[in-house]
Coordinates of C-alpha atoms and ligand atoms in Angstrom, one line a residue:
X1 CA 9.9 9.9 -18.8
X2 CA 8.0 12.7 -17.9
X3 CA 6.5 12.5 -14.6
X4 CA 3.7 14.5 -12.7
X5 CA 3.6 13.8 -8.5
X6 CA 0.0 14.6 -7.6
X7 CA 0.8 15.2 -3.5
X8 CA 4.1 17.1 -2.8
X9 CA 3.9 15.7 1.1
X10 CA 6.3 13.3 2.5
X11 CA 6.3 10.9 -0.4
X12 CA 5.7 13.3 -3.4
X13 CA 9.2 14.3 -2.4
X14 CA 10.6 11.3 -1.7
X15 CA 9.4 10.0 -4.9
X16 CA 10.6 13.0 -6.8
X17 CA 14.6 12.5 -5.9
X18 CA 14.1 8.5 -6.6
X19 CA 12.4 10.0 -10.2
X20 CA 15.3 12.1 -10.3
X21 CA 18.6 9.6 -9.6
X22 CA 16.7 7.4 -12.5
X23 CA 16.6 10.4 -15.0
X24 CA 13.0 11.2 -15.3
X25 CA 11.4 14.8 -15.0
X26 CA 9.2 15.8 -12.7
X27 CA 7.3 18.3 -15.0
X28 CA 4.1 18.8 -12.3
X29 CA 3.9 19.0 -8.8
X30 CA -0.1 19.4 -7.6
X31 CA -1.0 20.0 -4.1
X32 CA -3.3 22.7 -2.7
X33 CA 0.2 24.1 -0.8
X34 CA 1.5 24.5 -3.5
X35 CA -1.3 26.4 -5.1
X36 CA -2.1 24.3 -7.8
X37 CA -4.8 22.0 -7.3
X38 CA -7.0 21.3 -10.3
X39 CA -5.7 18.0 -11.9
X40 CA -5.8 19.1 -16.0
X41 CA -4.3 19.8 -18.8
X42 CA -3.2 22.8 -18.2
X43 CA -1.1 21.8 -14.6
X44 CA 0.2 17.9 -16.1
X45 CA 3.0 19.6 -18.0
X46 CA 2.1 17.2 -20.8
X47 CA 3.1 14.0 -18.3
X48 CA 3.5 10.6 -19.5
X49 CA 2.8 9.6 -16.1
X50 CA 1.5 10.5 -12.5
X51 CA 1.9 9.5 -9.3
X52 CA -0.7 9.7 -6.7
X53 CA 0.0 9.9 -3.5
X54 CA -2.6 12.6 -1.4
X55 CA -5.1 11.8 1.2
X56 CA -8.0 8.8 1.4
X57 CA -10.7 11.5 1.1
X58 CA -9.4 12.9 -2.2
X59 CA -7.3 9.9 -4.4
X60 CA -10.9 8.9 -6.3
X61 CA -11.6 12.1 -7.7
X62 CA -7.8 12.8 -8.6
X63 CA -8.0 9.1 -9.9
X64 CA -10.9 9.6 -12.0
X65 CA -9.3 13.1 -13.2
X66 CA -6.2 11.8 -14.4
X67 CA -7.9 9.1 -16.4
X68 CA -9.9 12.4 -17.3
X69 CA -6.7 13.7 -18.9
X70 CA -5.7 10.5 -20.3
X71 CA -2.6 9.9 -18.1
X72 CA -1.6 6.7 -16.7
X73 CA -1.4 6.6 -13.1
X74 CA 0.5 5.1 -10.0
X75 CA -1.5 5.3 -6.8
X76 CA 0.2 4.6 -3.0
X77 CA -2.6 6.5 -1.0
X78 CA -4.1 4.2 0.8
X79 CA -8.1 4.4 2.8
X80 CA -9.9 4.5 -0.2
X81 CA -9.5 0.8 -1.9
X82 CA -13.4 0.2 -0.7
X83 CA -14.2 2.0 -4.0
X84 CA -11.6 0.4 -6.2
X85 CA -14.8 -0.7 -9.0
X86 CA -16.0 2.8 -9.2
X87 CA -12.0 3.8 -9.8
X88 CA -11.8 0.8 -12.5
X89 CA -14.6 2.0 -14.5
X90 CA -13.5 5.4 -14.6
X91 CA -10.2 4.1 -16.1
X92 CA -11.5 1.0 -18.4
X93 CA -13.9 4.0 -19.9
X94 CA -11.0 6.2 -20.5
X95 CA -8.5 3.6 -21.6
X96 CA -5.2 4.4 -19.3
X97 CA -3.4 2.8 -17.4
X98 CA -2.7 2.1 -13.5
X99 CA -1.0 0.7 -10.8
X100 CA -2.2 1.0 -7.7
X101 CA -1.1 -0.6 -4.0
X102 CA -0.7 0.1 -0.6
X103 CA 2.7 -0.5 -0.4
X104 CA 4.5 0.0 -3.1
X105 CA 7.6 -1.5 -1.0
X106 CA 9.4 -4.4 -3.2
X107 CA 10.6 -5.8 0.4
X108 CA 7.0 -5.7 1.9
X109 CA 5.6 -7.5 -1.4
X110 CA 8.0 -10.4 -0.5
X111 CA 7.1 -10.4 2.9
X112 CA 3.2 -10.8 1.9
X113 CA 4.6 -13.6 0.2
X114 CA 6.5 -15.0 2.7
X115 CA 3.2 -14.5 5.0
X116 CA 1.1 -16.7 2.7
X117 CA 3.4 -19.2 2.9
X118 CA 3.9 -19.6 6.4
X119 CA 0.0 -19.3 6.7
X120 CA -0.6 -22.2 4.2
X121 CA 1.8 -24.4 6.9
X122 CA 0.3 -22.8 9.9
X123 CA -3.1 -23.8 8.7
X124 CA -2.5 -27.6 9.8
X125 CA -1.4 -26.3 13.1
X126 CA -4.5 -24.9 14.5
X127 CA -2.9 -24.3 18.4
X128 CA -0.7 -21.4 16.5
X129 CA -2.8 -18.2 17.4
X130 CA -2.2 -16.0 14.3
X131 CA -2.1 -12.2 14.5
X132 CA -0.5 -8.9 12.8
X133 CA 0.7 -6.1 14.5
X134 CA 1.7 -2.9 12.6
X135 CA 3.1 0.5 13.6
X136 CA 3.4 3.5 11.8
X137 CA 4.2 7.7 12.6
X138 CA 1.6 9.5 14.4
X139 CA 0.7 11.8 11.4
X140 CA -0.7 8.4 9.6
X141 CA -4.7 9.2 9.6
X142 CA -6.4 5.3 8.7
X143 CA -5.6 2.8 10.4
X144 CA -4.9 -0.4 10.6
X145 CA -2.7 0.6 7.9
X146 CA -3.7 -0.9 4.4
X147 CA -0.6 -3.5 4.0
X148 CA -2.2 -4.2 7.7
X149 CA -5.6 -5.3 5.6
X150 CA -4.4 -6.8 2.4
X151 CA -1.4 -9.0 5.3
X152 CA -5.1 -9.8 6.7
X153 CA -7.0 -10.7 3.7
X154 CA -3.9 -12.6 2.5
X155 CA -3.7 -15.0 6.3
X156 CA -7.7 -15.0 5.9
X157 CA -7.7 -16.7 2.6
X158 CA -5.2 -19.3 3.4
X159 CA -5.8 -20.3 7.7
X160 CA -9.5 -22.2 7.1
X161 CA -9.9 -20.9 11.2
X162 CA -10.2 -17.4 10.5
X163 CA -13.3 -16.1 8.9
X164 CA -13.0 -12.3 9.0
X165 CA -10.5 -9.9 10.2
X166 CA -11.0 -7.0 13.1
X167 CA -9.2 -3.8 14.5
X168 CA -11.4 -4.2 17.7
X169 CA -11.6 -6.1 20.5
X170 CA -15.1 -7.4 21.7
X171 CA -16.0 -6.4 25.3
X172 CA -15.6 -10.6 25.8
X173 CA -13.2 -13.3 25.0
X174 CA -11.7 -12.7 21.1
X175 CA -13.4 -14.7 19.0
X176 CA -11.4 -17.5 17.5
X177 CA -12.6 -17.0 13.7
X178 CA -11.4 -14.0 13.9
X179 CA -8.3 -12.2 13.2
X180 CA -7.2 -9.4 15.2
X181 CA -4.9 -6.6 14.0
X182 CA -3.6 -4.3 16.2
X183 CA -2.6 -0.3 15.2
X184 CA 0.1 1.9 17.0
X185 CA 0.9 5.5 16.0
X186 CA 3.8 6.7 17.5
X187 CA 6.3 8.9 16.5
X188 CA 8.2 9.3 13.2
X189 CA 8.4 5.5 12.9
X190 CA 8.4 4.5 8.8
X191 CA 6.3 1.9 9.5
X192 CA 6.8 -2.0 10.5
X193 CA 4.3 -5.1 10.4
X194 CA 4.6 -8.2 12.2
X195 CA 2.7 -11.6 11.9
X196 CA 2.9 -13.2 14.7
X197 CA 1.9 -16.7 15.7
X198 CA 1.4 -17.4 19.3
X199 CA 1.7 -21.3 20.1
X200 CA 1.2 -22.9 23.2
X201 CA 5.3 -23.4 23.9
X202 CA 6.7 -21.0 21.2
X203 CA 6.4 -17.8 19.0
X204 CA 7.0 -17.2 15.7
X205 CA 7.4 -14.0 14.1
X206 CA 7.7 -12.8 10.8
X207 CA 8.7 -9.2 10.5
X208 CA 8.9 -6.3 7.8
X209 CA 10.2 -3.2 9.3
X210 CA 11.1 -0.2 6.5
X211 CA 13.6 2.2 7.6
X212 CA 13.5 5.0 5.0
X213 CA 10.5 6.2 2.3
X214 CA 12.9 5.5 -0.4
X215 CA 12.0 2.2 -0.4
X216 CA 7.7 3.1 -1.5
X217 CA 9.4 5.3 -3.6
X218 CA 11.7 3.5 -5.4
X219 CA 8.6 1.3 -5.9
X220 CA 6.3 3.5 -7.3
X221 CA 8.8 5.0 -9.7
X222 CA 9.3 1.1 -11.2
X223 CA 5.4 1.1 -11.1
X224 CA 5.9 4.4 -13.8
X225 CA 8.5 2.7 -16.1
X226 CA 5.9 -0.3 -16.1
X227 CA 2.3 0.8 -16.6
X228 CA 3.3 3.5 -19.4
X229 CA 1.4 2.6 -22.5
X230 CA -0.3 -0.1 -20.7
X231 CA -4.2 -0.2 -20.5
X232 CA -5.9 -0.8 -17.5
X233 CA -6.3 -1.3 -13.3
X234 CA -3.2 -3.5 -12.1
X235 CA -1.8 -4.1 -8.5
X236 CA 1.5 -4.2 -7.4
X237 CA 1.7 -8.1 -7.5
X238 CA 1.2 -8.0 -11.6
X239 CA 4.0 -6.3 -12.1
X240 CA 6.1 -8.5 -9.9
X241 CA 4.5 -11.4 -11.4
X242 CA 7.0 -11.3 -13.4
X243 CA 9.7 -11.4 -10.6
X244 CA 8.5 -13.8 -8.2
X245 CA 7.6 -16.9 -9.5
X246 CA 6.1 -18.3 -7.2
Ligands
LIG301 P1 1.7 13.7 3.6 O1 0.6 14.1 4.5 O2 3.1 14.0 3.9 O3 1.3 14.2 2.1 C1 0.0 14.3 1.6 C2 0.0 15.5 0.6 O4 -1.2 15.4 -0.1 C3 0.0 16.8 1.4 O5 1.1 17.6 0.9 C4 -1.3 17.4 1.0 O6 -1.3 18.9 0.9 C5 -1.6 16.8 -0.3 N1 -3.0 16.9 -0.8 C6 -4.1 16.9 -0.1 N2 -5.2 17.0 -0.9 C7 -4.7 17.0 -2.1 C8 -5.3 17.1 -3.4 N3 -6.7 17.2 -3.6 N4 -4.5 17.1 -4.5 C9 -3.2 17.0 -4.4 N5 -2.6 16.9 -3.2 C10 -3.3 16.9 -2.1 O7 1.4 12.1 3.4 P2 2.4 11.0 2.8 O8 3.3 10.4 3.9 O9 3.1 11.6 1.6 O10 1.4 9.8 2.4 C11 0.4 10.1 1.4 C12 -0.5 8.8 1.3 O11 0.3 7.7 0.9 C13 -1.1 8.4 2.6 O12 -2.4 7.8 2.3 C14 -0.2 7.2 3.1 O13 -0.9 6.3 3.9 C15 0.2 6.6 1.8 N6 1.4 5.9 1.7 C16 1.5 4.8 0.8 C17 2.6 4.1 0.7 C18 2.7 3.0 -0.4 O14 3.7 2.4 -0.6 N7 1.5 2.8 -1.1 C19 3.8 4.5 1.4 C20 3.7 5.6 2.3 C21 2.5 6.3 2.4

């Protein structure tokens, strides 16, 4: 398969020698250091697929262009997901294809599964404080990280005593309907998240920690082989609908 990377930072490359070991070639490489920065015709090297992984401030527009182009997409950045309809439309309209998560991990999408399990038991055990803790590199710029938010949305959904998730303490007492996640940037750390759940006479700890990129990368490379020819905006959990089945 023919492949574009859209970002040529820290995952572009990573993604490129995963791309590479599987026999595909990488026939673009678009980042402003590299001096080629429009998204276009001309600069996809006629890819089948690209794969997006930039900065939150610019993964919409490159997004939108692709579709633009008619080229499917696979999209790790994360920061932006709070305009995920606006994305859609752009690629229902132009009718590609793509995958998008923010982690493209296959370990960390069994951990989120793991996660909603353990908070559908924890649910009847309302003395278990539940909270996540993540830690990434100190180059990361959003934080809490965005498996931090969806681990969050996922514990929200299933612990009835938690309404909303914060990345803030109040100036009093926490608030017990809500869910506190906690950031540190230190480092060159790959990145780790923990849910932890604080009971009167015990913890319990459920932990992902990733030790290389490869991991995203080998990911987002699978994500390629899948959404080609496909139409439409999927996550991360479609495609391993089909793994996990449960
Ligand atoms: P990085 O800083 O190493 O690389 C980002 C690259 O994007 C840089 O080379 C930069 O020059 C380039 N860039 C900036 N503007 C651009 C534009 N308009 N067009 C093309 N390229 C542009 O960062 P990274 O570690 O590679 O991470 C990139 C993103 O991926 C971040 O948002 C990070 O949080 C996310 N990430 C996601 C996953 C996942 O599995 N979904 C895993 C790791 C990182």
């Amino acid at each position: 398969m023919k492949l574009a990377l859209v970002g040529y930072g820290k995952m572009g490359r990573a993604v490129e020698s995963v791309a590479m070991e599987r026999g595909h070639e990488v026939v673009a490489r678009i980042d402003p250091t590299l001096d080629t920065r429009e998204i276009g015709a001309a600069t996809l090297g006629g890819a089948d697929v690209a794969i997006e992984f930039t900065v939150p401030g610019v993964a919409v527009d490159n997004i939108a262009a692709l579709a633009a182009a008619g080229v499917d997409a696979v999209v790790g950045t994360t920061g932006w997901h709070e305009r995920l309809d606006e994305v859609a439309t752009a690629v229902n309209a132009a009718g590609t294809g793509m995958v998008h998560a923010t982690n493209f991990s296959l370990g960390v999408n069994l951990f989120l599964r793991l996660a909603r399990m353990a908070a559908k038991m924890a649910d009847a055990l309302s003395e278990y404080d539940v909270h996540i803790r993540e830690a990434h590199h100190r180059h990361k710029i959003d934080h809490p990280s965005g498996t931090a938010i969806t681990l969050a949305d996922i514990l929200i959904e299933e612990l009835a005593r938690k309404e909303s998730w914060s990345a803030t303490l109040p100036d009093s007492a926490p608030h017990p309907q809500v869910l506190y996640v906690a950031s540190e940037r230190v480092g060159e750390t790959a990145g780790s998240h923990i849910v932890g759940l604080e009971g009167p006479d015990d913890r319990i700890e459920l932990r992902h920690e990733a030790r290389t990129r490869a991991g995203f990368a080998r990911g987002a490379v699978a994500a390629a082989e899948w959404i080609r020819g496909r139409s439409g905006v999927f996550t991360l959990d479609d495609m391993l609908a089909e793994t996990f089945t449960s």
